[in-house]
mmCIF file of C-alpha atoms in Angstrom:
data_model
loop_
_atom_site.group_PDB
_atom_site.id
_atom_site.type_symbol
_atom_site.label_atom_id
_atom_site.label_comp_id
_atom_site.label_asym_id
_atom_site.label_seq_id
_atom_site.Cartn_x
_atom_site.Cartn_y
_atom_site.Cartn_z
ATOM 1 C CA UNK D 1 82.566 47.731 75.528
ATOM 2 C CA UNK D 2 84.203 51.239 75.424
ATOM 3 C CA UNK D 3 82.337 52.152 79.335
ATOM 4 C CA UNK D 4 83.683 48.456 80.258
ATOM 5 C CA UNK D 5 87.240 49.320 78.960
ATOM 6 C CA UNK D 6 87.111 52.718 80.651
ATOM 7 C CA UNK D 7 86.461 51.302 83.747
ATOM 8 C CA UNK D 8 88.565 48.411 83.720
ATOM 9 C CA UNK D 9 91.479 50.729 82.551
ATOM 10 C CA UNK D 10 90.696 54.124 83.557
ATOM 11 C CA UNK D 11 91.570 55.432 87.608
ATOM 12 C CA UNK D 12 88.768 56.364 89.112
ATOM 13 C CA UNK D 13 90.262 59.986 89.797
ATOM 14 C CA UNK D 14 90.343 60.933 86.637
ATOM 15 C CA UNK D 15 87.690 63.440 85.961
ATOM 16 C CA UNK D 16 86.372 63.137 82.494
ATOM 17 C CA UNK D 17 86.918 61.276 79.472
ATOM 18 C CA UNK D 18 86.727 63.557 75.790
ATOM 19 C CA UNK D 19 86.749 61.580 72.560
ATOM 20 C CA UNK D 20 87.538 62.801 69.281
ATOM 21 C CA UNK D 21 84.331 64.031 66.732
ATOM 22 C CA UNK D 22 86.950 63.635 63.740
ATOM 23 C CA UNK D 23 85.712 61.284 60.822
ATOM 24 C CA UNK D 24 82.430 61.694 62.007
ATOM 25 C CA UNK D 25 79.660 63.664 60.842
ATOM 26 C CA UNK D 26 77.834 66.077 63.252
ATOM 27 C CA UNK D 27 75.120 63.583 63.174
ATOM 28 C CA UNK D 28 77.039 60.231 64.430
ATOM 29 C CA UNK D 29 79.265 62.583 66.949
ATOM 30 C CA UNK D 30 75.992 63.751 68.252
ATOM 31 C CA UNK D 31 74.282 60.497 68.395
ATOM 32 C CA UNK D 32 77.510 58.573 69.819
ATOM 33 C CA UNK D 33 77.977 60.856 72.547
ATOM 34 C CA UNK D 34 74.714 60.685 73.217
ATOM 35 C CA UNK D 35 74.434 56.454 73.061
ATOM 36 C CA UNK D 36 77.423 56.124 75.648
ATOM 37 C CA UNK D 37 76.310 58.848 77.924
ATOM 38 C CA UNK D 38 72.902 56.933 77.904
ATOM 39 C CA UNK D 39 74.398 54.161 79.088
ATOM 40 C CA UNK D 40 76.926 55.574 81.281
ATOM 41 C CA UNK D 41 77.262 54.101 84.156
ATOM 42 C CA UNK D 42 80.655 55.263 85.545
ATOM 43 C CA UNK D 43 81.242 58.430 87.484
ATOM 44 C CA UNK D 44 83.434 59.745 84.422
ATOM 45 C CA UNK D 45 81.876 62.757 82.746
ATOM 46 C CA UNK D 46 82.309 61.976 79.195
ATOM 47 C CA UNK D 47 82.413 64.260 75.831
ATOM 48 C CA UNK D 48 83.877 64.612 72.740
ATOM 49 C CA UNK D 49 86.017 67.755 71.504
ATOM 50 C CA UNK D 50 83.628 68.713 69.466
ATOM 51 C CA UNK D 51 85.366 71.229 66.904
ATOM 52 C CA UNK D 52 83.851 69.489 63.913
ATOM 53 C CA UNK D 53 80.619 68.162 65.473
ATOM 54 C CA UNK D 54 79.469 71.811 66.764
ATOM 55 C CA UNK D 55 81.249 74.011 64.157
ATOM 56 C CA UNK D 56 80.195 72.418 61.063
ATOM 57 C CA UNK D 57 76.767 73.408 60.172
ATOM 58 C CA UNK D 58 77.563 77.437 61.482
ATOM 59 C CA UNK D 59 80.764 77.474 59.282
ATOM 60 C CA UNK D 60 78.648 76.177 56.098
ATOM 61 C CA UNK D 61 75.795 78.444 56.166
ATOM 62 C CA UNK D 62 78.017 81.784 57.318
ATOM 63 C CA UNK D 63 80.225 80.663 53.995
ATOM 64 C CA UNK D 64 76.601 80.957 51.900
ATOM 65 C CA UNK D 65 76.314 85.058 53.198
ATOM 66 C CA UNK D 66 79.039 85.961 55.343
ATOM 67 C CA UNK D 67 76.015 89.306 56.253
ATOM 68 C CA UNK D 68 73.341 86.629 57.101
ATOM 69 C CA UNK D 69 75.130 86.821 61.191
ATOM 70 C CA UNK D 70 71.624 85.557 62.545
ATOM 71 C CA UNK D 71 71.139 82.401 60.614
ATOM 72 C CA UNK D 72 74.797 81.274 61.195
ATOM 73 C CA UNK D 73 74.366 81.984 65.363
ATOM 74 C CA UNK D 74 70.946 80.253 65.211
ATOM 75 C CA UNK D 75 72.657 77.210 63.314
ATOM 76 C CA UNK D 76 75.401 77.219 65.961
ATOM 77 C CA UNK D 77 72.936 77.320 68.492
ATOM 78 C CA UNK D 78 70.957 74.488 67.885
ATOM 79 C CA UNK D 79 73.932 72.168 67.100
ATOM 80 C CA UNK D 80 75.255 73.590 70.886
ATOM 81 C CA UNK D 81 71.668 72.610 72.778
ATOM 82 C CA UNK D 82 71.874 68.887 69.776
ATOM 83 C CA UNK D 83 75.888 68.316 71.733
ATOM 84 C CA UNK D 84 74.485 69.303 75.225
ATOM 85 C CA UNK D 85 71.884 67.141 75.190
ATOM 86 C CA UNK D 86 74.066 64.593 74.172
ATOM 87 C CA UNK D 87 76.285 64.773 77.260
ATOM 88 C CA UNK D 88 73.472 64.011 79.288
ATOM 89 C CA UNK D 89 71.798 61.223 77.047
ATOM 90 C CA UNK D 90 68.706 63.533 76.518
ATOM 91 C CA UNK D 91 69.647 63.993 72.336
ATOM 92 C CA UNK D 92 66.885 61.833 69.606
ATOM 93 C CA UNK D 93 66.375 62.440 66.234
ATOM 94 C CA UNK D 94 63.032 63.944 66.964
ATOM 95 C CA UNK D 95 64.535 66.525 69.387
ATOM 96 C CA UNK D 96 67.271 67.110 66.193
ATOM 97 C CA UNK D 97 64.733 67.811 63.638
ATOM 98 C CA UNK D 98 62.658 70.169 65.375
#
């Protein structure tokens, strides 16, 4: 319904479309970005501002050792590749849990 809506209600010159992560955990941002983009089929490039979604796991293990710099850029990492895949409806929960 939301692709139908966008393209019912949307011109077609507008670039992208960027939905809000809020309320959500990292999880269902990641895997609702990743559900429309799998069944995308507009020429919109769609995303969500993902402050939350990407920030959330980094911010929560830098507060455990604010020293511990590698674990929190590895954490940030992977939840960067988990939203990139996402956007191209490439994400699972196998690929997550690697």
């Amino acid at each position: 319904k939301t692709l139908e809506c966008l393209k019912n209600s949307v011109p077609k010159e507008v670039p992208g479309i960027a939905f809000l992560s809020g309320g959500q955990t990292e999880i269902e941002a990641t895997e609702n970005l990743n559900l429309i983009n799998k069944n995308n089929n507009t020429k919109f490039i769609i995303t969500y501002s993902y402050g939350r979604a990407l920030q959330q796991s980094a911010l929560r293990m830098w507060s455990k050792n604010t020293k511990d710099i590698e674990s929190t850029q590895n954490t940030f990492n992977h939840r960067a590749k988990m939203c990139s895949l996402a956007a191209q409806g490439k994400w699972s929960n196998e690929i997550e849990n690697k």
